[in-house]
């Protein structure tokens, strides 16, 4: 069985919902489908919540009314029979009645998560009704029946595997199984969400729990590109990535994938394929455990980076110095991306400057502190093991005309990272593409 996940743009209109229906039934084999909310819906639901937080039920009702009109018009475009038009209209009326009920009671973060969850609930109901109208043997499974996080807000993998097995046994024999991405229950039974990775994370968790033969992530781009197509000319989709390479690219800026979401698939050894709903015949990108030796695959960039340098003559041979430095960042829940050390100093980068002033104040106890903001990490990914002679030279040669603040190499066999100014990002990415791929 394949798991197929479709994002908000893939189900963003009745026409695209019809295309999704064709894709999930094309093989004729049993398929498990994970859907996001229609594009724009989650933003509207968050806006409704914001009005309710501000005790403005009139504003919330106005957005609810606009959303209801939009969805009722979609019913006319999506369905061709009176039976399924009526069925879906009745469902939507109950949904929007439910949303309006929040305008009459005390509003908290728990209610907000219940509101935001309705986007996925609506999209899955509409698509499963359309499949049934087309004569497809389809069933809707509520993610709230088997997706759960533990007390640390991490997915409860054992619970998910056990409950999903029970649900699948109760619903044997269907061609298409549909569920909601993103939403779940927490350890206390309340409606919650997976945060990082969203619907992609749901698909990966379900794929690992089934287990699936393959997990497909359908978006509006034909796989993970070898550079940022929004910034650089002549980029191409990378046809194969190792799980480690994909994680590095996702962490360092490749927006198509969240670094967390492929971990369940990686641990289960299930390949993940990135495909394009706008161009279903495109080859896309396969992510698996295969390593292609001696090949540079792609480049990514991570913006809004802050570099911090602590210089201190007391650091020389001082036991515990780095531990004290790292404990400061840990106390403010601020991860470090890159680090470089010398005899008299240490430089590091962060992507969250929420507590920057407090961190700097504490670091000043240990030495002179210098801060550089508006920086960018450029990440070159592939089989970059130190035994591959010359690969680091290829990357640094491409960066020869770009001022580089820090270089990180050796912490991973799959990544060389350069810290530069954001103002130099476009030049750096283009130079890397020209030198590593286009020639």
Tab-separated table of C-alpha atoms in Angstrom:
chain	number	residue	atom	x	y	z
A	1	UNK	CA	0.000	0.000	0.000
A	2	UNK	CA	1.171	3.513	-0.862
A	3	UNK	CA	0.628	6.574	1.301
A	4	UNK	CA	-0.090	9.714	-0.744
A	5	UNK	CA	-0.111	13.146	0.882
A	6	UNK	CA	-1.535	16.210	-0.875
A	7	UNK	CA	-0.899	19.743	0.358
A	8	UNK	CA	-3.198	22.764	0.400
A	9	UNK	CA	-2.459	23.897	-3.155
A	10	UNK	CA	-3.064	20.361	-4.447
A	11	UNK	CA	-6.644	20.489	-3.091
A	12	UNK	CA	-6.963	24.259	-3.473
A	13	UNK	CA	-9.971	24.215	-5.828
A	14	UNK	CA	-12.695	21.808	-6.984
A	15	UNK	CA	-10.746	21.189	-10.203
A	16	UNK	CA	-7.627	20.252	-8.248
A	17	UNK	CA	-9.651	17.985	-5.965
A	18	UNK	CA	-10.811	16.155	-9.093
A	19	UNK	CA	-7.184	15.795	-10.214
A	20	UNK	CA	-6.277	14.364	-6.809
A	21	UNK	CA	-9.094	11.830	-7.163
A	22	UNK	CA	-7.637	10.703	-10.524
A	23	UNK	CA	-4.148	10.353	-9.048
A	24	UNK	CA	-5.199	8.288	-6.024
A	25	UNK	CA	-7.277	5.867	-8.120
A	26	UNK	CA	-4.924	5.607	-11.112
A	27	UNK	CA	-3.164	2.400	-10.020
A	28	UNK	CA	-6.335	0.642	-8.864
A	29	UNK	CA	-4.434	-0.582	-5.799
A	30	UNK	CA	-5.368	0.180	-2.163
A	31	UNK	CA	-4.073	3.650	-1.275
A	32	UNK	CA	-3.921	5.635	1.949
A	33	UNK	CA	-4.427	9.373	1.330
A	34	UNK	CA	-3.510	12.241	3.680
A	35	UNK	CA	-5.002	15.658	2.885
A	36	UNK	CA	-4.260	19.188	4.053
A	37	UNK	CA	-6.860	21.930	4.267
A	38	UNK	CA	-7.678	23.795	1.053
A	39	UNK	CA	-5.130	26.570	0.513
A	40	UNK	CA	-6.145	29.752	2.341
A	41	UNK	CA	-8.560	27.987	4.701
A	42	UNK	CA	-6.183	27.638	7.656
A	43	UNK	CA	-5.352	31.360	7.422
A	44	UNK	CA	-9.071	32.173	7.585
A	45	UNK	CA	-9.546	29.876	10.591
A	46	UNK	CA	-6.604	31.514	12.374
A	47	UNK	CA	-8.159	34.922	11.587
A	48	UNK	CA	-11.441	33.767	13.147
A	49	UNK	CA	-9.516	32.703	16.255
A	50	UNK	CA	-7.752	36.066	16.426
A	51	UNK	CA	-11.080	37.904	16.395
A	52	UNK	CA	-12.370	35.659	19.179
A	53	UNK	CA	-9.238	36.231	21.274
A	54	UNK	CA	-9.925	39.964	20.917
A	55	UNK	CA	-13.553	39.421	22.002
A	56	UNK	CA	-14.862	40.529	18.620
A	57	UNK	CA	-17.491	37.917	17.648
A	58	UNK	CA	-18.841	40.185	14.871
A	59	UNK	CA	-15.476	40.113	13.096
A	60	UNK	CA	-15.269	36.334	13.544
A	61	UNK	CA	-18.774	35.835	12.160
A	62	UNK	CA	-17.965	37.923	9.103
A	63	UNK	CA	-14.999	35.694	8.227
A	64	UNK	CA	-17.068	32.564	8.932
A	65	UNK	CA	-19.800	33.820	6.561
A	66	UNK	CA	-17.267	34.532	3.808
A	67	UNK	CA	-15.724	31.088	4.203
A	68	UNK	CA	-19.137	29.409	4.118
A	69	UNK	CA	-20.116	31.170	0.890
A	70	UNK	CA	-16.806	30.102	-0.665
A	71	UNK	CA	-17.268	26.444	0.254
A	72	UNK	CA	-20.898	26.283	-0.821
A	73	UNK	CA	-19.858	27.565	-4.245
A	74	UNK	CA	-17.228	24.791	-4.386
A	75	UNK	CA	-20.015	22.217	-3.879
A	76	UNK	CA	-21.674	23.317	-7.118
A	77	UNK	CA	-18.398	22.960	-9.045
A	78	UNK	CA	-17.242	19.685	-7.491
A	79	UNK	CA	-20.366	17.522	-7.549
A	80	UNK	CA	-22.665	16.622	-10.425
A	81	UNK	CA	-25.502	14.799	-8.614
A	82	UNK	CA	-28.141	16.254	-6.322
A	83	UNK	CA	-27.528	13.448	-3.827
A	84	UNK	CA	-23.905	14.390	-3.141
A	85	UNK	CA	-24.532	18.116	-3.432
A	86	UNK	CA	-27.158	17.838	-0.702
A	87	UNK	CA	-25.020	15.511	1.427
A	88	UNK	CA	-22.029	17.863	1.314
A	89	UNK	CA	-24.119	21.025	1.826
A	90	UNK	CA	-25.655	19.491	4.948
A	91	UNK	CA	-22.204	18.584	6.231
A	92	UNK	CA	-20.903	22.120	5.597
A	93	UNK	CA	-23.902	23.698	7.338
A	94	UNK	CA	-23.117	21.648	10.441
A	95	UNK	CA	-19.440	22.611	10.219
A	96	UNK	CA	-20.146	26.330	10.050
A	97	UNK	CA	-22.763	26.040	12.774
A	98	UNK	CA	-20.012	24.469	14.889
A	99	UNK	CA	-17.625	27.342	14.081
A	100	UNK	CA	-20.263	29.915	15.038
A	101	UNK	CA	-20.747	28.200	18.396
A	102	UNK	CA	-17.309	29.491	19.461
A	103	UNK	CA	-18.526	33.086	19.201
A	104	UNK	CA	-20.799	32.518	22.210
A	105	UNK	CA	-18.377	31.100	24.765
A	106	UNK	CA	-15.073	31.733	26.541
A	107	UNK	CA	-12.220	31.381	24.060
A	108	UNK	CA	-8.857	29.725	24.847
A	109	UNK	CA	-5.965	28.094	22.963
A	110	UNK	CA	-7.791	24.745	23.161
A	111	UNK	CA	-10.727	26.184	21.238
A	112	UNK	CA	-8.344	27.697	18.688
A	113	UNK	CA	-6.862	24.277	17.888
A	114	UNK	CA	-10.370	22.864	17.459
A	115	UNK	CA	-11.205	25.671	15.035
A	116	UNK	CA	-8.003	25.291	13.002
A	117	UNK	CA	-8.581	21.514	12.740
A	118	UNK	CA	-11.790	22.077	10.751
A	119	UNK	CA	-9.887	22.932	7.569
A	120	UNK	CA	-8.605	19.372	7.188
A	121	UNK	CA	-11.928	17.910	8.319
A	122	UNK	CA	-13.759	19.849	5.583
A	123	UNK	CA	-11.330	19.006	2.753
A	124	UNK	CA	-11.298	15.260	3.535
A	125	UNK	CA	-15.098	15.069	3.693
A	126	UNK	CA	-15.458	16.828	0.347
A	127	UNK	CA	-12.900	14.615	-1.411
A	128	UNK	CA	-14.262	11.331	-0.010
A	129	UNK	CA	-17.794	12.359	-1.061
A	130	UNK	CA	-16.510	13.121	-4.562
A	131	UNK	CA	-14.782	9.728	-4.767
A	132	UNK	CA	-17.978	7.982	-3.690
A	133	UNK	CA	-19.957	9.940	-6.294
A	134	UNK	CA	-17.474	8.635	-8.883
A	135	UNK	CA	-18.162	5.063	-7.746
A	136	UNK	CA	-14.862	4.587	-5.900
A	137	UNK	CA	-14.899	2.374	-2.805
A	138	UNK	CA	-13.533	5.017	-0.408
A	139	UNK	CA	-13.720	5.539	3.341
A	140	UNK	CA	-12.910	8.488	5.609
A	141	UNK	CA	-10.877	7.716	8.735
A	142	UNK	CA	-10.659	10.402	11.405
A	143	UNK	CA	-7.048	11.171	12.299
A	144	UNK	CA	-8.314	12.000	15.792
A	145	UNK	CA	-8.967	8.260	16.288
A	146	UNK	CA	-5.314	7.220	15.944
A	147	UNK	CA	-2.941	10.210	15.719
A	148	UNK	CA	-1.671	11.223	19.169
A	149	UNK	CA	1.249	13.042	20.764
A	150	UNK	CA	2.779	12.176	24.123
A	151	UNK	CA	3.349	14.415	27.154
A	152	UNK	CA	6.427	15.874	25.440
A	153	UNK	CA	4.311	16.865	22.405
A	154	UNK	CA	6.138	14.287	20.290
A	155	UNK	CA	4.242	11.707	18.178
A	156	UNK	CA	3.367	8.616	20.210
A	157	UNK	CA	4.576	6.083	17.623
A	158	UNK	CA	3.493	2.945	19.491
A	159	UNK	CA	-0.008	4.307	20.152
A	160	UNK	CA	-0.351	5.385	16.496
A	161	UNK	CA	0.736	1.965	15.231
A	162	UNK	CA	-1.624	0.099	17.572
A	163	UNK	CA	-4.690	2.294	16.982
A	164	UNK	CA	-4.178	2.544	13.222
A	165	UNK	CA	-3.950	-1.263	12.985
A	166	UNK	CA	-7.301	-1.501	14.807
A	167	UNK	CA	-8.917	1.101	12.530
A	168	UNK	CA	-7.626	-0.602	9.376
A	169	UNK	CA	-8.892	-4.002	10.556
A	170	UNK	CA	-12.349	-2.480	11.110
A	171	UNK	CA	-12.286	-1.012	7.588
A	172	UNK	CA	-10.890	-3.781	5.399
A	173	UNK	CA	-11.514	-3.983	1.675
A	174	UNK	CA	-11.573	-0.315	0.608
A	175	UNK	CA	-9.655	0.984	-2.388
A	176	UNK	CA	-9.001	4.464	-0.957
A	177	UNK	CA	-8.529	5.393	2.705
A	178	UNK	CA	-8.570	9.126	3.446
A	179	UNK	CA	-7.542	10.955	6.598
A	180	UNK	CA	-6.589	14.417	7.778
A	181	UNK	CA	-3.018	15.642	7.947
A	182	UNK	CA	-1.634	17.903	10.688
A	183	UNK	CA	-4.327	17.327	13.311
A	184	UNK	CA	-4.148	14.885	16.227
A	185	UNK	CA	-4.985	14.527	19.893
A	186	UNK	CA	-2.522	15.218	22.682
A	187	UNK	CA	-1.753	12.960	25.656
A	188	UNK	CA	-4.816	14.358	27.463
A	189	UNK	CA	-7.254	13.628	24.631
A	190	UNK	CA	-7.581	17.257	23.494
A	191	UNK	CA	-7.526	18.260	19.822
A	192	UNK	CA	-4.013	19.365	18.941
A	193	UNK	CA	-1.641	19.410	15.960
A	194	UNK	CA	1.755	18.085	14.959
A	195	UNK	CA	3.304	21.529	14.408
A	196	UNK	CA	6.580	20.670	12.644
A	197	UNK	CA	6.080	19.262	9.186
A	198	UNK	CA	2.301	19.228	9.489
A	199	UNK	CA	0.625	16.930	6.977
A	200	UNK	CA	3.965	15.611	5.704
A	201	UNK	CA	4.681	14.418	9.243
A	202	UNK	CA	1.281	12.682	9.370
A	203	UNK	CA	2.010	10.856	6.106
A	204	UNK	CA	5.428	9.726	7.317
A	205	UNK	CA	4.047	8.498	10.650
A	206	UNK	CA	1.220	6.609	8.930
A	207	UNK	CA	3.610	5.131	6.363
A	208	UNK	CA	5.863	3.833	9.130
A	209	UNK	CA	2.922	2.498	11.158
A	210	UNK	CA	1.182	0.547	8.355
A	211	UNK	CA	3.958	-0.097	7.060
A	212	UNK	CA	3.642	1.303	3.528
A	213	UNK	CA	5.655	0.360	0.422
A	214	UNK	CA	6.232	4.042	-0.376
A	215	UNK	CA	5.264	7.483	0.918
A	216	UNK	CA	4.476	10.094	-1.718
A	217	UNK	CA	4.453	13.827	-0.904
A	218	UNK	CA	2.563	15.708	-3.631
A	219	UNK	CA	3.154	19.466	-3.827
A	220	UNK	CA	3.225	22.170	-6.512
A	221	UNK	CA	6.893	21.654	-7.454
A	222	UNK	CA	8.514	18.683	-9.194
A	223	UNK	CA	10.723	17.470	-6.352
A	224	UNK	CA	13.603	18.976	-4.411
A	225	UNK	CA	15.761	21.160	-6.671
A	226	UNK	CA	19.534	21.409	-6.699
A	227	UNK	CA	19.230	25.090	-5.759
A	228	UNK	CA	16.526	27.621	-4.911
A	229	UNK	CA	14.512	28.188	-8.127
A	230	UNK	CA	13.151	31.452	-6.686
A	231	UNK	CA	16.656	32.916	-6.594
A	232	UNK	CA	18.812	31.020	-9.098
A	233	UNK	CA	18.511	30.386	-12.845
A	234	UNK	CA	18.593	26.903	-14.399
A	235	UNK	CA	17.829	24.738	-11.376
A	236	UNK	CA	16.800	21.091	-11.777
A	237	UNK	CA	15.033	18.531	-9.637
A	238	UNK	CA	17.393	16.128	-7.859
A	239	UNK	CA	16.208	12.633	-8.773
A	240	UNK	CA	17.648	10.824	-5.719
A	241	UNK	CA	18.656	11.837	-2.194
A	242	UNK	CA	19.783	9.862	0.805
A	243	UNK	CA	17.681	10.479	3.945
A	244	UNK	CA	20.645	12.285	5.541
A	245	UNK	CA	21.103	14.530	2.503
A	246	UNK	CA	17.394	15.372	2.413
A	247	UNK	CA	17.414	16.191	6.136
A	248	UNK	CA	20.410	18.520	5.702
A	249	UNK	CA	18.729	20.335	2.806
A	250	UNK	CA	15.439	20.631	4.682
A	251	UNK	CA	17.141	21.953	7.816
A	252	UNK	CA	19.172	24.487	5.870
A	253	UNK	CA	16.361	26.039	3.897
A	254	UNK	CA	14.777	23.724	1.300
A	255	UNK	CA	11.137	24.722	1.921
A	256	UNK	CA	9.545	21.724	0.193
A	257	UNK	CA	10.215	19.501	3.217
A	258	UNK	CA	10.472	19.921	6.987
A	259	UNK	CA	13.566	18.214	8.475
A	260	UNK	CA	11.528	16.365	11.111
A	261	UNK	CA	8.855	14.880	8.893
A	262	UNK	CA	10.902	12.196	7.126
A	263	UNK	CA	12.412	10.720	10.302
A	264	UNK	CA	9.694	8.028	10.822
A	265	UNK	CA	10.131	6.917	7.184
A	266	UNK	CA	13.908	6.876	7.570
A	267	UNK	CA	13.792	4.689	10.678
A	268	UNK	CA	11.291	2.329	9.009
A	269	UNK	CA	13.333	2.182	5.780
A	270	UNK	CA	10.406	3.366	3.644
A	271	UNK	CA	11.282	5.493	0.590
A	272	UNK	CA	9.709	8.945	0.298
A	273	UNK	CA	8.940	10.320	-3.151
A	274	UNK	CA	8.348	14.052	-3.811
A	275	UNK	CA	5.987	14.637	-6.743
A	276	UNK	CA	4.174	17.497	-8.478
A	277	UNK	CA	0.374	17.520	-8.763
A	278	UNK	CA	0.634	20.159	-11.517
A	279	UNK	CA	2.935	17.861	-13.532
A	280	UNK	CA	2.207	14.274	-12.435
A	281	UNK	CA	4.478	12.767	-15.103
A	282	UNK	CA	7.581	14.541	-13.780
A	283	UNK	CA	10.089	12.144	-12.215
A	284	UNK	CA	10.302	14.056	-8.912
A	285	UNK	CA	12.732	13.144	-6.127
A	286	UNK	CA	13.102	9.795	-4.375
A	287	UNK	CA	14.508	9.864	-0.833
A	288	UNK	CA	15.844	6.549	0.462
A	289	UNK	CA	18.805	4.900	2.195
A	290	UNK	CA	20.888	4.614	-0.993
A	291	UNK	CA	24.132	6.625	-1.033
A	292	UNK	CA	25.521	7.717	-4.415
A	293	UNK	CA	29.236	7.958	-3.716
A	294	UNK	CA	31.267	10.952	-4.788
A	295	UNK	CA	28.419	13.231	-5.887
A	296	UNK	CA	27.404	16.749	-4.862
A	297	UNK	CA	23.592	16.874	-4.987
A	298	UNK	CA	22.228	20.301	-4.081
A	299	UNK	CA	22.598	23.693	-2.406
A	300	UNK	CA	20.235	25.369	0.081
A	301	UNK	CA	20.193	28.642	2.018
A	302	UNK	CA	18.902	29.521	5.467
A	303	UNK	CA	18.105	33.211	6.093
A	304	UNK	CA	17.747	35.381	9.202
A	305	UNK	CA	20.902	34.061	10.837
A	306	UNK	CA	22.747	35.848	13.658
A	307	UNK	CA	26.456	35.240	14.247
A	308	UNK	CA	27.891	35.612	17.759
A	309	UNK	CA	31.606	35.649	18.567
A	310	UNK	CA	33.038	35.413	22.106
A	311	UNK	CA	36.704	36.314	22.394
A	312	UNK	CA	38.553	35.646	25.639
A	313	UNK	CA	42.195	35.053	26.563
A	314	UNK	CA	40.854	33.080	29.528
A	315	UNK	CA	39.542	30.448	27.121
A	316	UNK	CA	43.004	29.063	26.355
A	317	UNK	CA	43.120	25.540	27.861
A	318	UNK	CA	40.185	26.422	30.167
A	319	UNK	CA	38.277	23.265	31.085
A	320	UNK	CA	34.498	23.664	30.885
A	321	UNK	CA	34.522	26.929	28.918
A	322	UNK	CA	32.437	25.623	26.015
A	323	UNK	CA	30.039	23.864	28.372
A	324	UNK	CA	29.320	27.163	30.139
A	325	UNK	CA	28.751	28.887	26.808
A	326	UNK	CA	26.372	26.192	25.548
A	327	UNK	CA	24.435	26.191	28.826
A	328	UNK	CA	23.539	29.846	28.258
A	329	UNK	CA	21.957	29.036	24.895
A	330	UNK	CA	20.233	25.988	26.359
A	331	UNK	CA	18.719	28.041	29.194
A	332	UNK	CA	17.031	30.259	26.569
A	333	UNK	CA	15.937	27.311	24.340
A	334	UNK	CA	18.032	28.675	21.484
A	335	UNK	CA	19.646	26.035	19.201
A	336	UNK	CA	23.033	26.654	17.598
A	337	UNK	CA	23.454	26.007	13.850
A	338	UNK	CA	27.181	26.409	13.221
A	339	UNK	CA	30.209	26.609	15.502
A	340	UNK	CA	33.909	27.341	15.035
A	341	UNK	CA	36.566	27.530	17.748
A	342	UNK	CA	40.109	28.852	18.142
A	343	UNK	CA	42.533	29.145	21.045
A	344	UNK	CA	41.054	32.460	22.163
A	345	UNK	CA	37.492	32.476	20.927
A	346	UNK	CA	34.391	30.719	19.707
A	347	UNK	CA	31.956	31.756	16.967
A	348	UNK	CA	28.466	30.362	16.519
A	349	UNK	CA	25.283	31.078	14.621
A	350	UNK	CA	21.607	31.001	15.649
A	351	UNK	CA	18.377	31.392	13.696
A	352	UNK	CA	16.235	32.540	16.630
A	353	UNK	CA	17.123	35.961	18.057
A	354	UNK	CA	14.158	36.192	20.424
A	355	UNK	CA	16.457	36.127	23.482
A	356	UNK	CA	19.509	37.616	21.784
A	357	UNK	CA	19.974	40.539	24.203
A	358	UNK	CA	19.732	38.291	27.261
A	359	UNK	CA	22.146	35.757	25.746
A	360	UNK	CA	24.669	38.464	24.878
A	361	UNK	CA	24.475	39.927	28.398
A	362	UNK	CA	25.321	36.550	29.912
A	363	UNK	CA	28.071	35.803	27.398
A	364	UNK	CA	29.813	39.054	28.351
A	365	UNK	CA	30.747	37.378	31.635
A	366	UNK	CA	33.182	35.226	29.663
A	367	UNK	CA	34.714	37.651	27.169
A	368	UNK	CA	34.215	40.277	24.484
A	369	UNK	CA	31.087	39.624	22.447
A	370	UNK	CA	30.545	40.613	18.793
A	371	UNK	CA	27.192	40.194	17.032
A	372	UNK	CA	26.569	40.158	13.259
A	373	UNK	CA	22.936	40.074	12.106
A	374	UNK	CA	21.297	39.706	8.678
A	375	UNK	CA	23.473	36.711	7.898
A	376	UNK	CA	22.753	33.605	5.818
A	377	UNK	CA	23.960	29.983	5.886
A	378	UNK	CA	24.716	28.451	2.499
A	379	UNK	CA	24.744	24.643	2.632
A	380	UNK	CA	26.310	22.361	-0.010
A	381	UNK	CA	24.992	18.792	0.270
A	382	UNK	CA	26.068	15.432	-1.121
A	383	UNK	CA	28.540	12.638	-0.393
A	384	UNK	CA	31.146	14.994	1.049
A	385	UNK	CA	33.145	12.537	3.101
A	386	UNK	CA	36.691	13.805	3.703
A	387	UNK	CA	38.036	10.868	1.700
A	388	UNK	CA	36.483	12.348	-1.477
A	389	UNK	CA	39.491	14.385	-2.537
A	390	UNK	CA	38.779	17.883	-3.823
A	391	UNK	CA	35.081	18.233	-3.018
A	392	UNK	CA	35.669	20.920	-0.391
A	393	UNK	CA	37.914	22.711	-2.893
A	394	UNK	CA	35.111	22.759	-5.486
A	395	UNK	CA	32.763	24.419	-2.993
A	396	UNK	CA	35.281	26.943	-1.701
A	397	UNK	CA	36.431	27.797	-5.253
A	398	UNK	CA	32.825	28.696	-6.130
A	399	UNK	CA	32.750	31.002	-3.079
A	400	UNK	CA	36.070	32.721	-3.803
A	401	UNK	CA	34.473	36.113	-4.569
A	402	UNK	CA	32.029	36.004	-1.614
A	403	UNK	CA	33.082	37.266	1.865
A	404	UNK	CA	32.715	34.270	4.216
A	405	UNK	CA	32.295	34.737	7.977
A	406	UNK	CA	32.478	31.043	8.975
A	407	UNK	CA	32.938	27.621	7.363
A	408	UNK	CA	31.685	24.346	8.859
A	409	UNK	CA	33.067	21.083	7.463
A	410	UNK	CA	33.567	17.698	9.088
A	411	UNK	CA	30.624	17.641	11.482
A	412	UNK	CA	28.666	15.775	8.809
A	413	UNK	CA	29.708	13.618	5.857
A	414	UNK	CA	26.967	15.242	3.808
A	415	UNK	CA	27.363	18.981	4.279
A	416	UNK	CA	29.727	21.945	3.894
A	417	UNK	CA	28.256	25.191	5.253
A	418	UNK	CA	29.279	28.812	4.684
A	419	UNK	CA	28.075	31.745	6.789
A	420	UNK	CA	27.788	34.899	4.675
A	421	UNK	CA	25.855	38.166	4.612
A	422	UNK	CA	22.272	37.930	3.360
A	423	UNK	CA	23.133	40.651	0.854
A	424	UNK	CA	25.553	38.205	-0.832
A	425	UNK	CA	23.127	35.262	-0.907
A	426	UNK	CA	21.976	35.520	-4.535
A	427	UNK	CA	25.547	35.857	-5.850
A	428	UNK	CA	26.711	32.928	-3.730
A	429	UNK	CA	23.875	30.592	-4.785
A	430	UNK	CA	24.303	31.454	-8.474
A	431	UNK	CA	28.075	30.972	-8.309
A	432	UNK	CA	27.638	27.559	-6.648
A	433	UNK	CA	25.126	26.499	-9.307
A	434	UNK	CA	27.370	27.675	-12.135
A	435	UNK	CA	30.451	25.899	-10.743
A	436	UNK	CA	28.915	22.706	-9.312
A	437	UNK	CA	26.018	21.910	-11.650
A	438	UNK	CA	25.713	24.025	-14.783
A	439	UNK	CA	29.242	23.314	-16.020
